[in-house]
Coordinates of C-alpha atoms in Angstrom, one line a residue:
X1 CA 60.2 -1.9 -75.8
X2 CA 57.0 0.1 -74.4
X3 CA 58.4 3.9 -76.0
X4 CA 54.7 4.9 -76.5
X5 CA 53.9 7.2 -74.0
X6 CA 51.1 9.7 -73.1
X7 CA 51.8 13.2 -72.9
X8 CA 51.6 13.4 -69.5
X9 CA 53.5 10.2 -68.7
X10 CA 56.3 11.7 -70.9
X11 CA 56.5 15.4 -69.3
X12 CA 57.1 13.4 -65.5
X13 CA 60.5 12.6 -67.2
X14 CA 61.6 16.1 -67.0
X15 CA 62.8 17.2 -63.3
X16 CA 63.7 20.6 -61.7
X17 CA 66.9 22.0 -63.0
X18 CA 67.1 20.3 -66.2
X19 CA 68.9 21.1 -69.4
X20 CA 66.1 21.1 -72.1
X21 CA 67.5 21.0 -76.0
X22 CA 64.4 21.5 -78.8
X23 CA 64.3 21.3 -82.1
X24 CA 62.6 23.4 -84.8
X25 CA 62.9 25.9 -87.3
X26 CA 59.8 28.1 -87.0
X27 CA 57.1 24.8 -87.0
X28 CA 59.2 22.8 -88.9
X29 CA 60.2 19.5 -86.2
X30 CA 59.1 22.1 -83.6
X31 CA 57.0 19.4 -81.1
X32 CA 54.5 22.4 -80.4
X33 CA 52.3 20.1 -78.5
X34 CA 54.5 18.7 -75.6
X35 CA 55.6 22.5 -75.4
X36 CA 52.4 23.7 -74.8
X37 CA 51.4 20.6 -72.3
X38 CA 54.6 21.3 -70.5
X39 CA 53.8 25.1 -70.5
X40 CA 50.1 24.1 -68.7
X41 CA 52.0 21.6 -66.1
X42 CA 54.0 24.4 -64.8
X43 CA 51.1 26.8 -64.4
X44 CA 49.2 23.7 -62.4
X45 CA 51.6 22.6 -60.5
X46 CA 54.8 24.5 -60.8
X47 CA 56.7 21.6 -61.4
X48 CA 59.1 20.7 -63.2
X49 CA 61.2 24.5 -62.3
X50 CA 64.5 25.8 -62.8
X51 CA 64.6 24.7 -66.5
X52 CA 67.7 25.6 -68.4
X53 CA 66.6 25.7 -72.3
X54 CA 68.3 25.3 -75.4
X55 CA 66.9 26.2 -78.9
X56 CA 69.0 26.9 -82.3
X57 CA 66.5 28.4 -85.0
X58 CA 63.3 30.7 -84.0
X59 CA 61.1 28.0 -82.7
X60 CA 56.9 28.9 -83.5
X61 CA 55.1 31.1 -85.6
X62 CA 56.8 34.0 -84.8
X63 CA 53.8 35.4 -82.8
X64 CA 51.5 32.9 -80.3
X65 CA 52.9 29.7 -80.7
X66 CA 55.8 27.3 -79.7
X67 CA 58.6 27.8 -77.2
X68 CA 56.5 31.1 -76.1
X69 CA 54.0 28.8 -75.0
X70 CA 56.2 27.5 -72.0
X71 CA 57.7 31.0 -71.5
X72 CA 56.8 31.5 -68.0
X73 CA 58.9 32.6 -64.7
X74 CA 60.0 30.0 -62.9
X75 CA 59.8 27.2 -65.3
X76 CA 62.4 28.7 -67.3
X77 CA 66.0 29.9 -65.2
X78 CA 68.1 29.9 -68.4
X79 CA 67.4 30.8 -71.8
X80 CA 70.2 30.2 -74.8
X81 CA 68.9 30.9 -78.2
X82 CA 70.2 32.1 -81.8
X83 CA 66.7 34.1 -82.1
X84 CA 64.0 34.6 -80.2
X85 CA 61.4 34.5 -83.0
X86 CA 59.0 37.3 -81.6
X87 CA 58.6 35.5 -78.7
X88 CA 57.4 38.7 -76.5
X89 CA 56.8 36.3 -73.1
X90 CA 60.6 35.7 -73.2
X91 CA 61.3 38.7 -74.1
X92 CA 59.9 40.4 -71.5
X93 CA 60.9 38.1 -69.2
X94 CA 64.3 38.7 -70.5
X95 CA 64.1 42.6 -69.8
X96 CA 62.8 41.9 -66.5
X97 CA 65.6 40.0 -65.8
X98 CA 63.3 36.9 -64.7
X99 CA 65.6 34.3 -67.0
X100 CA 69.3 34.5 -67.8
X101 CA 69.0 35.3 -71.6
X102 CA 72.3 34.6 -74.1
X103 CA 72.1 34.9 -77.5
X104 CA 74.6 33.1 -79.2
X105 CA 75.0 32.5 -83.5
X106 CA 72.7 29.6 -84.8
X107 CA 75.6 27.9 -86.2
X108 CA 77.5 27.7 -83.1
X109 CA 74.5 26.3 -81.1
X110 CA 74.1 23.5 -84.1
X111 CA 78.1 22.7 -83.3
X112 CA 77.5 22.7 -79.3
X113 CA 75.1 19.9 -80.0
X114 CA 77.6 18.0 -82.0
X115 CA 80.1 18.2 -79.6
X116 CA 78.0 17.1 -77.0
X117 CA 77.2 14.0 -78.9
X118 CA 80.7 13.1 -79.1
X119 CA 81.0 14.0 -75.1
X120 CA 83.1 17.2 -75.2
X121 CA 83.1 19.9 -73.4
X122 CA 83.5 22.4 -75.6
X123 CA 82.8 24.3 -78.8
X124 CA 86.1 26.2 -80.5
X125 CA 85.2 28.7 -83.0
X126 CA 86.2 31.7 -85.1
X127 CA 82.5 32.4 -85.2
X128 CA 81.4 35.7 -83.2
X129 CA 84.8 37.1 -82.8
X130 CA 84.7 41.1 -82.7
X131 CA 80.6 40.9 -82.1
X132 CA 78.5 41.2 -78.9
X133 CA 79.5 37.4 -78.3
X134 CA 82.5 38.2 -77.6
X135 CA 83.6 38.5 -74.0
X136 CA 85.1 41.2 -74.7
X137 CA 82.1 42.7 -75.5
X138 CA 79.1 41.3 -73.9
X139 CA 79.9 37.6 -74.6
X140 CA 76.8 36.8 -75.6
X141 CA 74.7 38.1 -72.5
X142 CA 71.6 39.9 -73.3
X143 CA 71.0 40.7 -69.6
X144 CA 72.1 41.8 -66.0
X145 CA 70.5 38.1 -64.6
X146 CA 72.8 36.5 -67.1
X147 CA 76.1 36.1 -65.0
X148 CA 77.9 33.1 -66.0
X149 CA 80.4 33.6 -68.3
X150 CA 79.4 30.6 -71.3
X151 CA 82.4 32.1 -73.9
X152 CA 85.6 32.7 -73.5
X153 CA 88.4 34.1 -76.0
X154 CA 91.5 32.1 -76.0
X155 CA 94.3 32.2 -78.6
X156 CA 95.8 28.8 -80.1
X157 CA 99.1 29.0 -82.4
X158 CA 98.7 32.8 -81.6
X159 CA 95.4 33.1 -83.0
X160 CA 91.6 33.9 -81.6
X161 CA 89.4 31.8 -81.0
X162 CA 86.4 32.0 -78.9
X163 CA 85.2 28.8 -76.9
X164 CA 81.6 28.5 -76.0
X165 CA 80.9 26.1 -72.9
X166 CA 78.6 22.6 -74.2
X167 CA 76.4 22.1 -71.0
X168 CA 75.5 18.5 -69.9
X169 CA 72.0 17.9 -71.6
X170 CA 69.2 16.3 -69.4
X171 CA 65.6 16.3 -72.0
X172 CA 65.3 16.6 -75.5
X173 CA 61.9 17.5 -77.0
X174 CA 61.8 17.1 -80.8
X175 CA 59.6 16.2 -83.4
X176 CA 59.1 13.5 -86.4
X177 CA 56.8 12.3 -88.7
X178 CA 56.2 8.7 -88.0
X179 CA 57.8 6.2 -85.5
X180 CA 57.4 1.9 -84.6
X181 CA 58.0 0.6 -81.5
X182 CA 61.2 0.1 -81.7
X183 CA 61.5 4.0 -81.6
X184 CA 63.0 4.6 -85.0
X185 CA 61.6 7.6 -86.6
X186 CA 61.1 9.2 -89.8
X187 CA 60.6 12.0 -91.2
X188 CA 59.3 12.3 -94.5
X189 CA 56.4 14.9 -93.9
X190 CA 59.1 17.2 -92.2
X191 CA 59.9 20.2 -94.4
X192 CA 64.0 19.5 -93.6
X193 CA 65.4 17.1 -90.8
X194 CA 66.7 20.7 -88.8
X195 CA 68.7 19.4 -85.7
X196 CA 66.0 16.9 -84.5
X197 CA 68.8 14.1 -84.8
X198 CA 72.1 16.4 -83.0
X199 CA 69.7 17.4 -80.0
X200 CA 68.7 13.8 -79.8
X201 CA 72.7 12.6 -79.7
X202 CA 73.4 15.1 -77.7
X203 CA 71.4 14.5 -74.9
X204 CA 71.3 10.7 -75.1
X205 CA 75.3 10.9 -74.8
X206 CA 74.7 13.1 -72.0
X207 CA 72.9 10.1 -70.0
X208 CA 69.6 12.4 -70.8
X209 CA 65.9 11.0 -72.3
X210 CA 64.7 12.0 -75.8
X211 CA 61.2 12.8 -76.3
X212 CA 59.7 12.4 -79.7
X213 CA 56.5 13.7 -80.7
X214 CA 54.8 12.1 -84.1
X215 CA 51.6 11.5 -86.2
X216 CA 51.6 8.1 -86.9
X217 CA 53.1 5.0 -85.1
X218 CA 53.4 1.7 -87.7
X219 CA 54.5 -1.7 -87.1
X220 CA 58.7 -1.8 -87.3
X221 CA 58.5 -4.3 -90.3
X222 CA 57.1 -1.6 -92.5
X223 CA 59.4 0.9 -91.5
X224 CA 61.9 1.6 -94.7
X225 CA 64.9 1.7 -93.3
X226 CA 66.2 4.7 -96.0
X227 CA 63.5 6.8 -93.9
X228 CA 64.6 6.2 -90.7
X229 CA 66.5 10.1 -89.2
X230 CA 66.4 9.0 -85.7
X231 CA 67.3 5.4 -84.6
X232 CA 65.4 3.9 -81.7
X233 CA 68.1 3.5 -79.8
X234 CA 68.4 7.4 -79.0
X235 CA 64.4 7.7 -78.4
X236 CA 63.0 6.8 -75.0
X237 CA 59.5 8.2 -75.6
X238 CA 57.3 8.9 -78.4
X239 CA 53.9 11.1 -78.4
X240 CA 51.5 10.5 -80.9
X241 CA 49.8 13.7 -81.9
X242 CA 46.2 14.4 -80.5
X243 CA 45.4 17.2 -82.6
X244 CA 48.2 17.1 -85.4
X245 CA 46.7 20.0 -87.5
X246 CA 46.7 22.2 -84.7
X247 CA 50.3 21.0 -83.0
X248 CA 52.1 19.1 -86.0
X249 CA 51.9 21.8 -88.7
X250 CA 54.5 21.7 -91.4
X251 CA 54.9 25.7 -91.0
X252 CA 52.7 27.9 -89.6
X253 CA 51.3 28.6 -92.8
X254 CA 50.6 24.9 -94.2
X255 CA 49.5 21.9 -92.0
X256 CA 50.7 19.7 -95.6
X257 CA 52.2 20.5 -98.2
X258 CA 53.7 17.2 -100.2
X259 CA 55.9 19.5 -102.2
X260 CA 57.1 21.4 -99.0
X261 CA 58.2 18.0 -98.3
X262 CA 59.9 17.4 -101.3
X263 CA 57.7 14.2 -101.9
X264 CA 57.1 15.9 -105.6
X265 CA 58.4 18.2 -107.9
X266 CA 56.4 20.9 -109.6
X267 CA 56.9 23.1 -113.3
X268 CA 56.4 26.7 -113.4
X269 CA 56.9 27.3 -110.0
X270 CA 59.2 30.5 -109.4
X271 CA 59.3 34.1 -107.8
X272 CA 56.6 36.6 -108.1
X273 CA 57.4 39.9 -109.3
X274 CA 57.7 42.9 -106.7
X275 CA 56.9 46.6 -107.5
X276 CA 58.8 48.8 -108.8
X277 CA 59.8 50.5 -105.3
X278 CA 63.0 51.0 -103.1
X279 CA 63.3 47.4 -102.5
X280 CA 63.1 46.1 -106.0
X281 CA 65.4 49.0 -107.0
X282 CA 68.0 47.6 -104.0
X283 CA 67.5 44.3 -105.5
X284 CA 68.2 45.1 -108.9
X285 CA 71.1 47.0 -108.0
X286 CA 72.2 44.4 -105.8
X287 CA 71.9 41.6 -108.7
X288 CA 74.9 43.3 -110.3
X289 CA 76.7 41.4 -108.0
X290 CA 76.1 38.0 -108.6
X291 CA 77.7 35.7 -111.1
X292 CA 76.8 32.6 -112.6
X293 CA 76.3 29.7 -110.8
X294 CA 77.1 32.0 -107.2
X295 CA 75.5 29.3 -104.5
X296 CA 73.7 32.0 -102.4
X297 CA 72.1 32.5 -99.0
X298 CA 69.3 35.7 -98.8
X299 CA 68.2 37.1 -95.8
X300 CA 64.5 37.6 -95.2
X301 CA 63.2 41.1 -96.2
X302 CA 64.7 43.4 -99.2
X303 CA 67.6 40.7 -99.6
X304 CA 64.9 38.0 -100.7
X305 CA 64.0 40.6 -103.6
X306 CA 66.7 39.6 -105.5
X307 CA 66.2 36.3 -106.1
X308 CA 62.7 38.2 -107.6
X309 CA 64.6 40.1 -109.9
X310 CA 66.8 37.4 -110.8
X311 CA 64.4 35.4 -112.0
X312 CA 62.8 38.3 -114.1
X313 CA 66.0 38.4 -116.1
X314 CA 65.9 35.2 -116.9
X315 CA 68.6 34.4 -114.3
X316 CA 68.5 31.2 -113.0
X317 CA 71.8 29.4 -113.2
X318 CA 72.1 30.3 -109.1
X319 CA 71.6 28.0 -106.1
X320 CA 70.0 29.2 -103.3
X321 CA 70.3 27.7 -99.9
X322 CA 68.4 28.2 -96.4
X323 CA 70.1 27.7 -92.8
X324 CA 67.3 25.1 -92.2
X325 CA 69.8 23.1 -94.5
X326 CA 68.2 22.8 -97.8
X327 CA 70.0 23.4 -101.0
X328 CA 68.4 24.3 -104.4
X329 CA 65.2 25.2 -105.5
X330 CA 63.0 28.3 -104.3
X331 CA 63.3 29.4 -100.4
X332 CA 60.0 30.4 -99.5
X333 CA 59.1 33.3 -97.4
X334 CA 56.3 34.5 -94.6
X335 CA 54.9 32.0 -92.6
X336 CA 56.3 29.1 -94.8
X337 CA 60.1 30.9 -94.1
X338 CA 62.7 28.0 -94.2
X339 CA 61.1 25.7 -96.1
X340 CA 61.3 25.8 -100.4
X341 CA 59.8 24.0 -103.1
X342 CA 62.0 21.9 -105.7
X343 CA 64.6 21.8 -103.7
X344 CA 67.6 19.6 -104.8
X345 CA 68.6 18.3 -101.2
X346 CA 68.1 19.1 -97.3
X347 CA 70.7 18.7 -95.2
X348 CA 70.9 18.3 -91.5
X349 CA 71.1 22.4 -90.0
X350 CA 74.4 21.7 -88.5
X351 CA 76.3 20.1 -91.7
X352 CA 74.4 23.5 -93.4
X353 CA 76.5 25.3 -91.2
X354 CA 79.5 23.7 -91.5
X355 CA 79.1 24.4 -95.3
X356 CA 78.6 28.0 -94.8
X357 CA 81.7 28.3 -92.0
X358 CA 84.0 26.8 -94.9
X359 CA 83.2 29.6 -96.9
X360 CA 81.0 27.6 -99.4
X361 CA 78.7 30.4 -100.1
X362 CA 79.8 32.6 -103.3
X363 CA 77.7 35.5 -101.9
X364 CA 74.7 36.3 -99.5
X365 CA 72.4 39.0 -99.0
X366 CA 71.5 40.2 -96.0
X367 CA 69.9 43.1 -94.2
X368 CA 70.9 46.1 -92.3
X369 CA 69.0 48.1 -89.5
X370 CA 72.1 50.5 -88.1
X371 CA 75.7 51.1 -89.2
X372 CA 78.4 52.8 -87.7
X373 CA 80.9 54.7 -89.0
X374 CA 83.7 51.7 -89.3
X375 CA 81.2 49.5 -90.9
X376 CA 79.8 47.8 -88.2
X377 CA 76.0 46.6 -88.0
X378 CA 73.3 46.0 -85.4
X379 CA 70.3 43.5 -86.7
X380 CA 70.1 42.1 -83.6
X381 CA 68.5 44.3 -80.5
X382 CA 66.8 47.8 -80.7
X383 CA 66.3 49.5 -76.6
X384 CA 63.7 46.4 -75.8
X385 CA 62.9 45.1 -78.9
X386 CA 65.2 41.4 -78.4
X387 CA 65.5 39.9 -82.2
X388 CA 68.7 37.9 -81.6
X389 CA 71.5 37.1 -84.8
X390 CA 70.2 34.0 -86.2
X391 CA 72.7 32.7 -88.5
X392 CA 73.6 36.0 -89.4
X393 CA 77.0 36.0 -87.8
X394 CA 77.5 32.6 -88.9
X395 CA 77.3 33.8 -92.3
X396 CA 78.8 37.2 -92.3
X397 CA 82.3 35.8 -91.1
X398 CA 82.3 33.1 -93.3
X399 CA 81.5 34.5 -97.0
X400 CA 83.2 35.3 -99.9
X401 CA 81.3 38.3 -100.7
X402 CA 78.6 40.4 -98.8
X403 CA 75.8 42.7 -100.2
X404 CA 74.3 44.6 -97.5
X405 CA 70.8 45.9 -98.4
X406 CA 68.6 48.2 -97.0
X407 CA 66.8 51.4 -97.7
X408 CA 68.6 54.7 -96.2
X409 CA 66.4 56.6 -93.9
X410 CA 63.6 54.1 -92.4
X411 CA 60.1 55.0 -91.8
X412 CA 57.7 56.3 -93.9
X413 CA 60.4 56.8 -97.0
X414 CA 58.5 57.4 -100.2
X415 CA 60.3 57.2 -103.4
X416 CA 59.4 57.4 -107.6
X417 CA 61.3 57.1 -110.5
X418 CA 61.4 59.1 -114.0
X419 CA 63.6 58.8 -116.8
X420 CA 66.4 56.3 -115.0
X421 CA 66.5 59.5 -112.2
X422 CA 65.7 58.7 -108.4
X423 CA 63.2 61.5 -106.3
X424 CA 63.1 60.9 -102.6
X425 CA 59.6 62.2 -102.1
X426 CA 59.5 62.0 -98.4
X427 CA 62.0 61.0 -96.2
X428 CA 62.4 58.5 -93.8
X429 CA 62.1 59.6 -90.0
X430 CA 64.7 57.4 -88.8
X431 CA 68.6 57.7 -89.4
X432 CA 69.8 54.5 -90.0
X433 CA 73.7 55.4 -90.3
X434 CA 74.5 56.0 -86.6
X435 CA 78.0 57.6 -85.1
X436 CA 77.1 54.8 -81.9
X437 CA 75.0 51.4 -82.8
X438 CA 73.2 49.1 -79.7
X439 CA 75.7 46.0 -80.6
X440 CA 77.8 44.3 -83.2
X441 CA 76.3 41.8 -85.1
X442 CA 78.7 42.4 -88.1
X443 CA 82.0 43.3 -87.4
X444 CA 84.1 45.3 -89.8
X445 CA 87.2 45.0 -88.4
X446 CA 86.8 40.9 -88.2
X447 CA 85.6 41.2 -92.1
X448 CA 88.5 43.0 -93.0
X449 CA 90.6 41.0 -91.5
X450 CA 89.3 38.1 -93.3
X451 CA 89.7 40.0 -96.7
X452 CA 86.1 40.1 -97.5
X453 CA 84.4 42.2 -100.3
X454 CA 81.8 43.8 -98.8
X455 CA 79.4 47.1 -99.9
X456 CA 76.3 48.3 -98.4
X457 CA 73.4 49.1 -101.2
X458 CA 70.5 51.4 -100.5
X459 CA 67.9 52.8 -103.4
X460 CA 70.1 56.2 -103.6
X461 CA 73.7 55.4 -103.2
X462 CA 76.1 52.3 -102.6
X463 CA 79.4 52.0 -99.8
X464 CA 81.9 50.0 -99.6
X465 CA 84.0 48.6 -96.7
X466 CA 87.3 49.7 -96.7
X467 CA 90.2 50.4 -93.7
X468 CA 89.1 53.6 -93.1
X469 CA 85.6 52.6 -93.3
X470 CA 83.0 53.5 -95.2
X471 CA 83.0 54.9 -98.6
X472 CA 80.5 56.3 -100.6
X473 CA 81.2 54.9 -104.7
X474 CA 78.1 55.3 -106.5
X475 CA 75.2 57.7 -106.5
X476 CA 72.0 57.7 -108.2
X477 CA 71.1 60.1 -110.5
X478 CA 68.8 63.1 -109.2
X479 CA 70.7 62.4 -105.5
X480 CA 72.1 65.2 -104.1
X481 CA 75.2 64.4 -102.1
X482 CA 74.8 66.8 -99.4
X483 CA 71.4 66.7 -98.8
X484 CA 70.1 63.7 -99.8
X485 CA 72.6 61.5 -98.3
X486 CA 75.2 63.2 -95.8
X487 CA 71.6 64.9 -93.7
X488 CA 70.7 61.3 -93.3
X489 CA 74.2 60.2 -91.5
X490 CA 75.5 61.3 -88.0
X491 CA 79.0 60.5 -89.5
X492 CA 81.1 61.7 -92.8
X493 CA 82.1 58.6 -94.7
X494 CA 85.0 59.2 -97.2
X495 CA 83.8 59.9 -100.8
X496 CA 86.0 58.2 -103.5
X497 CA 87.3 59.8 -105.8
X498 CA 86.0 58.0 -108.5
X499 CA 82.4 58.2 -107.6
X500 CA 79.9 56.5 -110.4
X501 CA 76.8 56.9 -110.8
X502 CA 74.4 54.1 -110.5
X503 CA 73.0 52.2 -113.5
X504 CA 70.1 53.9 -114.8
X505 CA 68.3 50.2 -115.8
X506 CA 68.0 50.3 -112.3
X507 CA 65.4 52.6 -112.3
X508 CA 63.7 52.2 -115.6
X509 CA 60.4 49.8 -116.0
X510 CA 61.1 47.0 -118.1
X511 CA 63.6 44.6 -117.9
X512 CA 67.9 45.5 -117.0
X513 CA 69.0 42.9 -119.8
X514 CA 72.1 42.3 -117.7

């Protein structure tokens, strides 16, 4: 079985018109150097075109590297992604309507691989339902060029459902660690196994080729079996890295990291404290939330301040968990984002998800950037600025409970504390509580349908969700009402009747001793 292949040899198996699948979360199985070698073919020779692309997770560095090294006209017709990771040639192809762009949740992409793997033809989910995926919204379509309709809503036992079209895969390009000629491959440098093994399923039940790229190649009779992700049978060709520490990094942070791996274990690793600003004052406020031993997903940004502040209190009977898959230990942030250290397992992305669409999380954190009057929120597109949902959606419509966090106004706020009292010192220039927002990512009317408890935390005031919509239950000390918080909205929101004030622990130094 001749599976070793050159990089060139294994690009002439991709053809015009092709449906591409590629793994990766950021760097991690992200096969950055077949990307960029089919990126340079196109630009010589134009060849192969027409190239319909699939990718679940942000795939690069989130600035000059991976899937935005083969975004070019022409080589790319069709572009269906959960995020575009800053990936500004996209993007702007995107906007120039040069690729059909959709932007569907990260969980839902995970599930369209699964079902092609078993040969169906079709994804059927709750997820999305009431946000821009919709078809009754935008169905997913982030521009004018994007004209086929992949979603549709249907009802089964008089209930919604929305089902997403599974294409017929051609090429997957994906990434392991080591392989034998046999093809099998492992992947024990890997940070988590992402969805290397569903894209390569999917596309080998397709009648497609799988492309592996790897650092090492050893004899079959030292391969340990327990290692093995991929069997050979669904690998047809396998790269051997040229230049691993430039194209095989771990993240984009660390070529290798054993403990990244999870190879070892380390003591007295934990979270670094944060300031005492408006995001450790969200976070703090925001930790009155959880419970003991809550199993937790945090969103990047303010939301990964609590785990922070947790661990300052002493708090550490809570499990955190990363849509990469992993479960347990400490998520780590920046350019090593979905990886973590100590972590107690890593799951495949896609059985991630299903644990988050069962409602297995006790509570997640997450970001806002607009709201709306009913409670909606946009994270996911700004005018041309193209981020995409992630697993956002995934997660919203699936947990328990939901702390929103974010400051109130946005750019250039400056804040200090005195004597548990808040003082807005300058305020932000940008209204972030909007009568109109650009597109649902979060749907309130879906969440209260589903009976969720959800509020929405900033460093002066908290909401809650409710029928009506939103509604203003705690204020900090020091905040004026009218013009510290309804001059920063272009809507009333209903003030309860029982307004609180906000602990004033929140905004002391020292510890809360909750």
């Amino acid at each position: 079985m001749d599976k070793l292949k050159t990089i060139d040899e294994a690009i002439d198996l991709i053809k015009d018109g092709d449906t591409v699948a590629v793994s990766g979360f950021m760097m991690a199985t992200a096969a950055r150097e077949i990307l960029v070698a089919l990126g340079k073919r196109y630009k010589t020779t134009s060849t192969p075109k027409g190239l319909t692309l699939y990718q679940g997770a942000g795939n690069g560095n989130n600035n000059d590297q991976g899937v935005c090294e083969m975004s070019y006209p022409g080589l790319i017709k069709r572009y269906v992604t959960a995020h575009f990771a800053n990936n500004r040639p996209m993007i702007e192809m995107a906007l120039k309507n040069e690729v059909e762009a959709y932007n569907f949740p990260q969980g839902v992409i995970a599930h369209i691989y699964r079902q092609a793997a078993a040969r169906r033809s079709f994804e059927i989910s709750k997820i999305g339902l009431n946000t821009y995926c919709d078809p009754r919204q935008r169905g997913g379509k982030i521009n004018q060029a994007a004209k086929e309709d992949l979603v549709e809503l249907i009802k089964i036992d008089d209930e919604e459902y929305l089902k997403y079209k599974v294409p017929k895969f051609d090429i997957a390009i994906i990434r392991g660690t080591t392989a034998d000629e046999l093809g099998n491959i492992s992947m024990e440098e890997e940070s988590s196994v992402i969805d290397s093994l569903e894209v390569a399923m999917a596309v080998k039940a397709s009648g497609g080729k799988v492309i592996v790229q790897v650092k090492n190649l050893v004899s079959s009779k030292s391969m340990d079996r327990k290692l093995v992700v991929i069997p050979g049978i669904f690998v047809d060709a396998i790269v051997i890295s040229q230049n691993p520490e430039e194209f095989h990094r771990q993240t984009p942070g660390t070529f290798y990291d054993p403990m990244i791996a999870g190879r070892y274990k380390i003591d007295g690793a934990g979270f670094s404290s944060i300031d005492m600003d408006a995001r450790k004052i969200i976070a703090r406020r925001g930790l009155f939330e959880l419970k003991a031993g809550s199993v937790v997903n945090l969103g990047i940004g303010i939301p990964e301040g609590v785990a922070s502040v947790a661990a300052e209190e002493g708090i550490d009977d809570i499990v955190l968990t990363v849509e990469s898959g992993l479960i347990g230990g400490i998520p780590m942030g920046r350019s090593n984002f979905g990886s973590a250290i100590n972590a107690w397992a890593g799951l495949s992305m896609v059985s991630q998800f299903d644990f988050y669409n069962s409602g297995g999380l006790d509570i997640t954190y997450l970001g806002f950037a607009e709201i709306d009057s009913r409670g909606n929120i946009n994270v996911s597109r700004f005018g041309d600025r193209i981020g995409g949902c992630g697993g956002f959606i995934d997660i919203t419509q699936s947990t328990k409970k939901i702390v929103f966090c974010g400051t109130m106004t946005a750019g250039g706020l400056e804040i200090s504390t005195k004597d548990g009292k808040l003082n807005i010192d300058k305020e932000g220039r940008n209204i972030k509580f909007k009568n109109e927002i650009e597109e649902v990512t979060f749907s309130a009317e879906e969440s209260l349908k589903l009976g969720q408890d959800v509020i929405f935390v900033t460093e002066r005031c908290v909401f809650s969700l409710e029928e009506d919509g939103l509604c203003l239950i705690e204020l900090a000390e020091g905040i004026d009402i009218e013009e510290d918080i309804l001059k920063n909205m272009e809507f009333r929101p209903r003030i309860s009747e029982n307004l609180k004030k906000m602990d004033p622990r929140i905004y002391e130094e020292g510890l809360m001793n909750i």
